[in-house]
Short mmCIF file of N, CA and C in Angstrom, two decimals:
data_model
loop_
_atom_site.label_atom_id
_atom_site.label_comp_id
_atom_site.label_asym_id
_atom_site.label_seq_id
_atom_site.Cartn_x
_atom_site.Cartn_y
_atom_site.Cartn_z
N UNK E 104 1.58 -16.29 -0.52
CA UNK E 104 0.18 -15.93 0.16
C UNK E 104 0.34 -16.97 1.62
N UNK E 105 0.65 -18.22 1.12
CA UNK E 105 0.00 -19.28 2.25
C UNK E 105 1.67 -19.07 3.26
N UNK E 106 2.59 -18.71 2.80
CA UNK E 106 3.65 -18.56 3.70
C UNK E 106 3.27 -17.72 4.80
N UNK E 107 3.10 -16.26 4.15
CA UNK E 107 2.48 -15.33 5.01
C UNK E 107 1.55 -15.62 5.99
N UNK E 108 0.63 -16.48 5.58
CA UNK E 108 -0.38 -17.03 6.25
C UNK E 108 -0.14 -17.84 7.59
N UNK E 109 0.88 -18.73 7.47
CA UNK E 109 1.41 -19.59 8.06
C UNK E 109 2.59 -18.64 9.17
N UNK E 110 2.90 -18.13 8.86
CA UNK E 110 3.80 -17.26 9.82
C UNK E 110 3.09 -16.33 10.50
N UNK E 111 1.88 -15.65 10.25
CA UNK E 111 1.05 -14.96 10.94
C UNK E 111 0.61 -16.08 11.91
N UNK E 112 0.02 -17.01 11.76
CA UNK E 112 -0.38 -18.23 12.77
C UNK E 112 0.55 -18.21 13.35
N UNK E 113 1.56 -18.56 13.12
CA UNK E 113 3.07 -19.00 14.10
C UNK E 113 3.13 -17.89 15.12
N UNK E 114 3.15 -16.51 14.44
CA UNK E 114 3.29 -15.29 15.54
C UNK E 114 2.16 -15.28 16.57
N UNK E 115 1.03 -15.40 15.98
CA UNK E 115 -0.05 -15.32 16.86
C UNK E 115 -0.23 -16.30 17.99
N UNK E 116 0.50 -17.32 18.03
CA UNK E 116 0.68 -18.32 18.61
C UNK E 116 1.99 -18.27 19.56
N UNK E 117 2.36 -17.23 19.37
CA UNK E 117 3.77 -16.94 20.11
C UNK E 117 4.83 -17.76 19.74
N UNK E 118 4.81 -18.37 18.72
CA UNK E 118 6.03 -19.50 18.07
C UNK E 118 5.80 -20.84 19.06
N UNK E 119 4.99 -21.30 19.29
CA UNK E 119 4.85 -22.44 20.23
C UNK E 119 4.54 -23.43 19.22
N UNK E 120 5.77 -24.28 18.50
CA UNK E 120 5.52 -25.04 17.43
C UNK E 120 4.68 -26.23 17.95
N UNK E 121 4.31 -26.48 19.00
CA UNK E 121 3.41 -27.72 19.58
C UNK E 121 1.97 -26.90 19.18
N UNK E 122 1.54 -25.79 19.08
CA UNK E 122 0.52 -25.32 18.82
C UNK E 122 -0.09 -24.91 17.12
N UNK E 123 1.38 -24.42 16.60
CA UNK E 123 1.10 -24.04 15.52
C UNK E 123 1.24 -25.06 14.35
N UNK E 124 1.98 -26.25 14.61
CA UNK E 124 2.59 -27.17 13.53
C UNK E 124 1.17 -27.93 13.46
N UNK E 125 0.37 -28.34 14.20
CA UNK E 125 -0.88 -29.13 13.29
C UNK E 125 -1.84 -28.24 12.37
N UNK E 126 -1.87 -26.88 12.70
CA UNK E 126 -2.46 -26.27 11.74
C UNK E 126 -1.86 -25.91 10.43
N UNK E 127 -0.55 -25.88 10.42
CA UNK E 127 0.28 -25.90 9.51
C UNK E 127 0.50 -27.07 8.46
N UNK E 128 0.03 -28.18 9.26
CA UNK E 128 -0.19 -29.43 8.54
C UNK E 128 -1.38 -29.38 7.76
N UNK E 129 -2.47 -28.97 8.52
CA UNK E 129 -3.46 -28.98 7.56
C UNK E 129 -3.43 -28.06 6.45
N UNK E 130 -2.98 -26.62 6.34
CA UNK E 130 -2.76 -25.91 5.32
C UNK E 130 -2.18 -26.62 4.59
N UNK E 131 -0.99 -27.32 4.75
CA UNK E 131 -0.06 -28.02 3.60
C UNK E 131 -0.84 -29.02 3.00
N UNK E 132 -1.53 -29.89 3.72
CA UNK E 132 -2.26 -30.86 2.65
C UNK E 132 -3.33 -30.05 2.05
N UNK E 133 -4.17 -29.07 2.38
CA UNK E 133 -4.99 -28.52 1.32
C UNK E 133 -4.17 -27.95 0.36
N UNK E 134 -3.07 -27.05 0.71
CA UNK E 134 -2.83 -26.16 -0.16
C UNK E 134 -1.90 -27.28 -1.27
N UNK E 135 -1.24 -28.14 -0.90
CA UNK E 135 -0.44 -28.97 -2.06
C UNK E 135 -1.27 -29.87 -2.43
N UNK E 136 -2.61 -30.52 -1.96
CA UNK E 136 -3.62 -31.23 -2.46
C UNK E 136 -4.42 -30.56 -3.45
N UNK E 137 -4.68 -29.74 -3.25
CA UNK E 137 -5.93 -29.05 -4.32
C UNK E 137 -5.52 -27.69 -4.96
N UNK E 138 -4.84 -26.67 -4.12
CA UNK E 138 -4.56 -25.23 -5.00
C UNK E 138 -3.06 -25.22 -5.47
N UNK E 139 -2.41 -26.12 -4.96
CA UNK E 139 -0.83 -26.02 -5.56
C UNK E 139 -0.94 -26.82 -6.79
N UNK E 140 -1.47 -26.15 -7.71
CA UNK E 140 -1.47 -26.92 -9.17
C UNK E 140 -0.82 -25.77 -10.07
N UNK E 141 -0.60 -25.89 -11.19
CA UNK E 141 -0.04 -25.30 -12.22
C UNK E 141 -0.81 -24.39 -12.97
N UNK E 142 -1.89 -24.69 -12.75
CA UNK E 142 -2.82 -23.67 -13.68
C UNK E 142 -3.60 -22.98 -12.42
N UNK E 143 -3.45 -22.92 -11.21
CA UNK E 143 -3.79 -22.04 -9.96
C UNK E 143 -2.29 -20.97 -9.77
N UNK E 144 -1.36 -21.71 -10.12
CA UNK E 144 -0.05 -20.62 -10.21
C UNK E 144 -0.01 -19.72 -11.28
N UNK E 145 -0.27 -20.14 -12.30
CA UNK E 145 -0.90 -19.31 -13.51
C UNK E 145 -1.76 -18.05 -13.16
N UNK E 146 -2.93 -18.69 -12.76
CA UNK E 146 -3.91 -17.72 -12.62
C UNK E 146 -3.43 -16.58 -11.65
N UNK E 147 -2.79 -17.04 -10.51
CA UNK E 147 -2.25 -16.16 -9.60
C UNK E 147 -1.20 -15.14 -10.31
N UNK E 148 -0.31 -15.81 -11.08
CA UNK E 148 0.65 -14.90 -11.55
C UNK E 148 0.28 -13.83 -12.44
N UNK E 149 -0.83 -14.29 -13.28
CA UNK E 149 -1.30 -13.50 -14.45
C UNK E 149 -2.62 -12.61 -13.93
N UNK E 150 -3.01 -12.75 -12.93
CA UNK E 150 -3.88 -11.95 -12.63
C UNK E 150 -3.74 -10.28 -12.26
N UNK E 151 -4.10 -9.52 -13.16
CA UNK E 151 -3.31 -8.27 -12.94
C UNK E 151 -3.73 -7.46 -11.57
N UNK E 152 -5.01 -7.71 -10.70
CA UNK E 152 -5.14 -7.23 -9.65
C UNK E 152 -4.12 -7.75 -8.37
N UNK E 153 -3.35 -8.85 -8.82
CA UNK E 153 -2.49 -9.28 -7.68
C UNK E 153 -1.08 -8.74 -8.35
N UNK E 154 -0.97 -9.25 -9.51
CA UNK E 154 0.18 -9.35 -10.40
C UNK E 154 1.10 -7.73 -9.88
N UNK E 155 0.03 -6.57 -10.38
CA UNK E 155 0.51 -5.35 -10.18
C UNK E 155 0.69 -4.49 -8.74
N UNK E 156 0.08 -5.38 -7.85
CA UNK E 156 0.28 -4.74 -6.39
C UNK E 156 1.71 -4.20 -6.33
N UNK E 157 2.21 -3.26 -5.43
CA UNK E 157 3.50 -3.22 -4.77
C UNK E 157 4.10 -4.28 -4.02
N UNK E 158 2.91 -4.93 -3.17
CA UNK E 158 3.21 -6.31 -2.35
C UNK E 158 3.43 -7.55 -3.31
N UNK E 159 3.08 -7.70 -4.37
CA UNK E 159 3.48 -8.66 -5.44
C UNK E 159 4.56 -9.26 -4.79
N UNK E 160 4.89 -10.44 -4.52
CA UNK E 160 6.12 -11.08 -4.16
C UNK E 160 6.23 -12.40 -5.79
N UNK E 161 7.14 -11.98 -6.37
CA UNK E 161 7.63 -12.78 -7.74
C UNK E 161 8.32 -14.00 -6.94
N UNK E 162 7.51 -14.97 -6.69
CA UNK E 162 7.93 -16.29 -6.14
C UNK E 162 8.68 -17.38 -7.33
N UNK E 163 9.66 -17.71 -7.28
CA UNK E 163 10.27 -18.67 -8.11
C UNK E 163 9.72 -19.64 -8.54
N UNK E 164 8.93 -20.47 -7.46
CA UNK E 164 7.79 -21.81 -7.42
C UNK E 164 6.96 -21.44 -8.41
N UNK E 165 6.28 -20.22 -8.00
CA UNK E 165 5.14 -19.86 -8.98
C UNK E 165 5.29 -19.82 -10.12
N UNK E 166 6.55 -18.95 -10.69
CA UNK E 166 6.80 -18.51 -11.77
C UNK E 166 7.16 -20.09 -12.52
N UNK E 167 7.97 -21.04 -11.65
CA UNK E 167 8.44 -22.03 -12.56
C UNK E 167 6.75 -22.84 -13.02
N UNK E 168 5.90 -23.03 -11.97
CA UNK E 168 4.88 -23.49 -11.99
C UNK E 168 3.96 -22.99 -13.49
N UNK E 169 3.79 -21.55 -13.34
CA UNK E 169 3.47 -21.01 -14.61
C UNK E 169 3.91 -21.16 -15.83
N UNK E 170 5.53 -21.38 -16.00
CA UNK E 170 6.04 -21.81 -17.38
C UNK E 170 6.14 -23.18 -17.63
N UNK E 171 5.98 -24.08 -16.45
CA UNK E 171 5.51 -25.30 -16.73
C UNK E 171 4.00 -25.55 -17.46
N UNK E 172 3.17 -24.75 -16.83
CA UNK E 172 1.93 -24.88 -17.44
C UNK E 172 1.71 -24.35 -19.00
N UNK E 173 2.43 -23.28 -19.25
CA UNK E 173 2.72 -22.84 -20.85
C UNK E 173 3.45 -24.10 -21.58
N UNK E 174 4.25 -24.43 -20.81
CA UNK E 174 4.82 -25.51 -21.64
C UNK E 174 4.09 -26.86 -21.92
N UNK E 175 3.35 -26.89 -20.93
CA UNK E 175 2.42 -28.21 -21.00
C UNK E 175 1.32 -27.70 -22.47
N UNK E 176 1.04 -26.82 -22.89
CA UNK E 176 0.03 -26.35 -23.29
C UNK E 176 0.14 -27.27 -25.04
N UNK E 177 -1.11 -27.65 -25.42
CA UNK E 177 -0.95 -28.52 -26.81
C UNK E 177 -0.93 -27.53 -27.69
N UNK E 178 0.08 -26.55 -27.85
CA UNK E 178 0.55 -25.78 -29.14
C UNK E 178 1.89 -26.13 -29.50
N UNK E 179 2.28 -25.54 -30.69
CA UNK E 179 3.51 -25.83 -31.43
C UNK E 179 4.59 -24.78 -30.24
N UNK E 180 5.90 -25.38 -30.87
CA UNK E 180 7.12 -24.43 -30.08
C UNK E 180 6.94 -23.20 -30.26
N UNK E 181 6.52 -22.47 -31.42
CA UNK E 181 6.59 -21.20 -32.06
C UNK E 181 5.82 -20.58 -31.11
N UNK E 182 4.52 -21.06 -31.21
CA UNK E 182 3.39 -20.31 -30.03
C UNK E 182 3.81 -20.35 -28.61
N UNK E 183 4.48 -21.38 -28.10
CA UNK E 183 5.05 -21.20 -26.65
C UNK E 183 5.83 -20.20 -26.69
N UNK E 184 6.76 -20.17 -27.67
CA UNK E 184 7.86 -19.24 -27.46
C UNK E 184 7.30 -17.80 -27.65
N UNK E 185 5.99 -17.40 -28.15
CA UNK E 185 5.24 -16.22 -28.27
C UNK E 185 4.89 -16.08 -27.12
N UNK E 186 4.08 -17.15 -26.31
CA UNK E 186 3.84 -16.92 -24.94
C UNK E 186 4.53 -16.32 -23.83
N UNK E 187 5.70 -17.37 -23.99
CA UNK E 187 6.86 -16.80 -23.08
C UNK E 187 7.23 -15.23 -23.32
N UNK E 188 7.47 -14.97 -24.30
CA UNK E 188 7.89 -13.64 -24.91
C UNK E 188 6.89 -12.46 -24.31
N UNK E 189 5.38 -12.69 -24.47
CA UNK E 189 4.52 -12.07 -24.00
C UNK E 189 4.11 -11.94 -22.42
N UNK E 190 4.75 -12.76 -21.72
CA UNK E 190 4.51 -12.93 -20.17
C UNK E 190 5.67 -11.77 -19.73
N UNK E 191 7.08 -11.72 -20.15
CA UNK E 191 7.79 -10.57 -20.31
C UNK E 191 7.21 -9.11 -20.44
N UNK E 192 6.50 -8.94 -21.65
CA UNK E 192 5.89 -7.63 -21.79
C UNK E 192 4.82 -7.47 -20.95
N UNK E 193 4.03 -8.26 -20.50
CA UNK E 193 2.99 -8.24 -19.31
C UNK E 193 3.52 -8.00 -18.27
N UNK E 194 4.68 -8.48 -17.71
CA UNK E 194 5.40 -8.10 -16.49
C UNK E 194 5.62 -6.38 -16.43
N UNK E 195 6.10 -6.01 -17.42
CA UNK E 195 6.64 -4.62 -17.60
C UNK E 195 5.73 -3.64 -17.86
N UNK E 196 4.32 -4.01 -18.35
CA UNK E 196 3.18 -3.28 -18.41
C UNK E 196 3.47 -2.65 -19.87
N UNK E 197 4.15 -2.89 -20.78
CA UNK E 197 4.34 -2.65 -22.11
C UNK E 197 3.63 -2.88 -23.02
N UNK E 198 3.06 -1.90 -24.13
CA UNK E 198 1.87 -1.76 -25.00
C UNK E 198 0.73 -1.91 -24.13
N UNK E 199 -0.23 -2.75 -24.27
CA UNK E 199 -1.51 -2.36 -24.07
C UNK E 199 -1.66 -2.93 -22.40
N UNK E 200 -0.53 -3.00 -21.84
CA UNK E 200 -0.82 -3.52 -20.70
C UNK E 200 -0.70 -2.46 -19.74
N UNK E 201 0.13 -1.30 -20.53
CA UNK E 201 0.57 0.05 -19.73
C UNK E 201 -0.25 0.95 -20.11
N UNK E 202 -1.38 0.72 -20.89
CA UNK E 202 -2.54 1.91 -20.87
C UNK E 202 -3.23 2.18 -19.81
N UNK E 203 -3.43 3.71 -19.62
CA UNK E 203 -4.20 4.17 -18.62
C UNK E 203 -5.23 3.51 -18.22
N UNK E 204 -6.19 3.04 -19.10
CA UNK E 204 -7.51 2.14 -18.54
C UNK E 204 -7.17 1.13 -18.23
N UNK E 205 -6.33 0.42 -18.91
CA UNK E 205 -5.96 -0.81 -18.27
C UNK E 205 -5.33 -1.08 -16.83
N UNK E 206 -4.50 -0.04 -16.59
CA UNK E 206 -4.13 0.11 -15.11
C UNK E 206 -5.10 0.60 -14.52
N UNK E 207 -6.30 1.25 -14.87
CA UNK E 207 -7.21 1.61 -13.81
C UNK E 207 -8.38 0.52 -13.57
N UNK E 208 -8.39 -0.17 -14.51
CA UNK E 208 -9.32 -1.38 -14.30
C UNK E 208 -8.99 -2.65 -13.37
N UNK E 209 -7.57 -2.72 -13.15
CA UNK E 209 -6.98 -3.67 -12.53
C UNK E 209 -7.65 -4.44 -11.07
N UNK E 210 -8.29 -3.26 -10.45
CA UNK E 210 -8.60 -3.80 -9.07
C UNK E 210 -10.25 -3.81 -9.24
N UNK E 211 -11.00 -2.87 -10.03
CA UNK E 211 -12.36 -3.17 -10.33
C UNK E 211 -12.74 -4.42 -10.90
N UNK E 212 -11.79 -4.93 -11.90
CA UNK E 212 -11.97 -6.16 -12.64
C UNK E 212 -11.95 -7.34 -11.49
N UNK E 213 -10.91 -7.23 -10.39
CA UNK E 213 -10.99 -8.20 -9.50
C UNK E 213 -12.05 -8.39 -8.64
N UNK E 214 -12.63 -7.18 -8.66
CA UNK E 214 -13.95 -7.12 -7.72
C UNK E 214 -14.88 -7.81 -8.41
N UNK E 215 -15.20 -7.24 -9.69
CA UNK E 215 -16.11 -8.03 -10.48
C UNK E 215 -16.07 -9.54 -10.72
N UNK E 216 -15.09 -9.85 -10.71
CA UNK E 216 -14.85 -11.39 -10.84
C UNK E 216 -15.14 -12.18 -9.23
N UNK E 217 -14.98 -11.20 -8.36
CA UNK E 217 -15.19 -11.72 -6.91
C UNK E 217 -16.84 -11.92 -6.76
N UNK E 218 -17.63 -10.79 -7.42
CA UNK E 218 -18.85 -10.59 -7.66
C UNK E 218 -19.52 -11.77 -8.39
N UNK E 219 -19.01 -12.06 -9.38
CA UNK E 219 -19.27 -12.88 -10.43
C UNK E 219 -19.25 -14.32 -9.80
N UNK E 220 -18.15 -14.58 -8.92
CA UNK E 220 -18.09 -15.93 -8.44
C UNK E 220 -19.09 -16.17 -7.53
N UNK E 221 -19.46 -15.09 -6.63
CA UNK E 221 -20.29 -15.19 -5.53
C UNK E 221 -21.78 -15.65 -6.21
N UNK E 222 -21.98 -14.93 -7.24
CA UNK E 222 -23.47 -15.02 -7.87
C UNK E 222 -23.34 -16.52 -8.37
N UNK E 223 -22.20 -16.94 -9.10
CA UNK E 223 -22.32 -18.26 -9.70
C UNK E 223 -22.36 -19.29 -8.63
N UNK E 224 -21.49 -19.07 -7.48
CA UNK E 224 -21.94 -20.11 -6.32
C UNK E 224 -23.20 -20.57 -5.94
N UNK E 225 -24.03 -19.55 -5.62
CA UNK E 225 -25.68 -19.29 -5.54
C UNK E 225 -25.93 -20.64 -6.18
N UNK E 226 -25.88 -20.74 -7.61
CA UNK E 226 -26.34 -22.06 -8.34
C UNK E 226 -25.83 -23.30 -8.29
N UNK E 227 -24.71 -23.51 -7.68
CA UNK E 227 -23.98 -24.86 -7.37
C UNK E 227 -24.86 -25.81 -6.35
#
């Protein structure tokens, strides 16, 4: 997502490195300093409103971060193995993830989370 945003900035500034590089630096500092963490990558990868869009890009770095997050869980190896196998099932929409109801709820769930986040942000 960040790569596409940076490319759009570069394109809007007609590829003039002197103009877009300071902006890229700010984005990189924010992204790597705050957002680029194992838990964020895992949430992105497992969010059904994003994961099952035709435009979803299965980025290796995001996938590795998610797997590192799972490996870091304080659970035994057997449970970690179950989680890893479940991710494969999740990605193929097998079982409950392939139900019509589950498929229909992907986007509304995402919208509901955004609304809830907005409501909660008013109390901060």
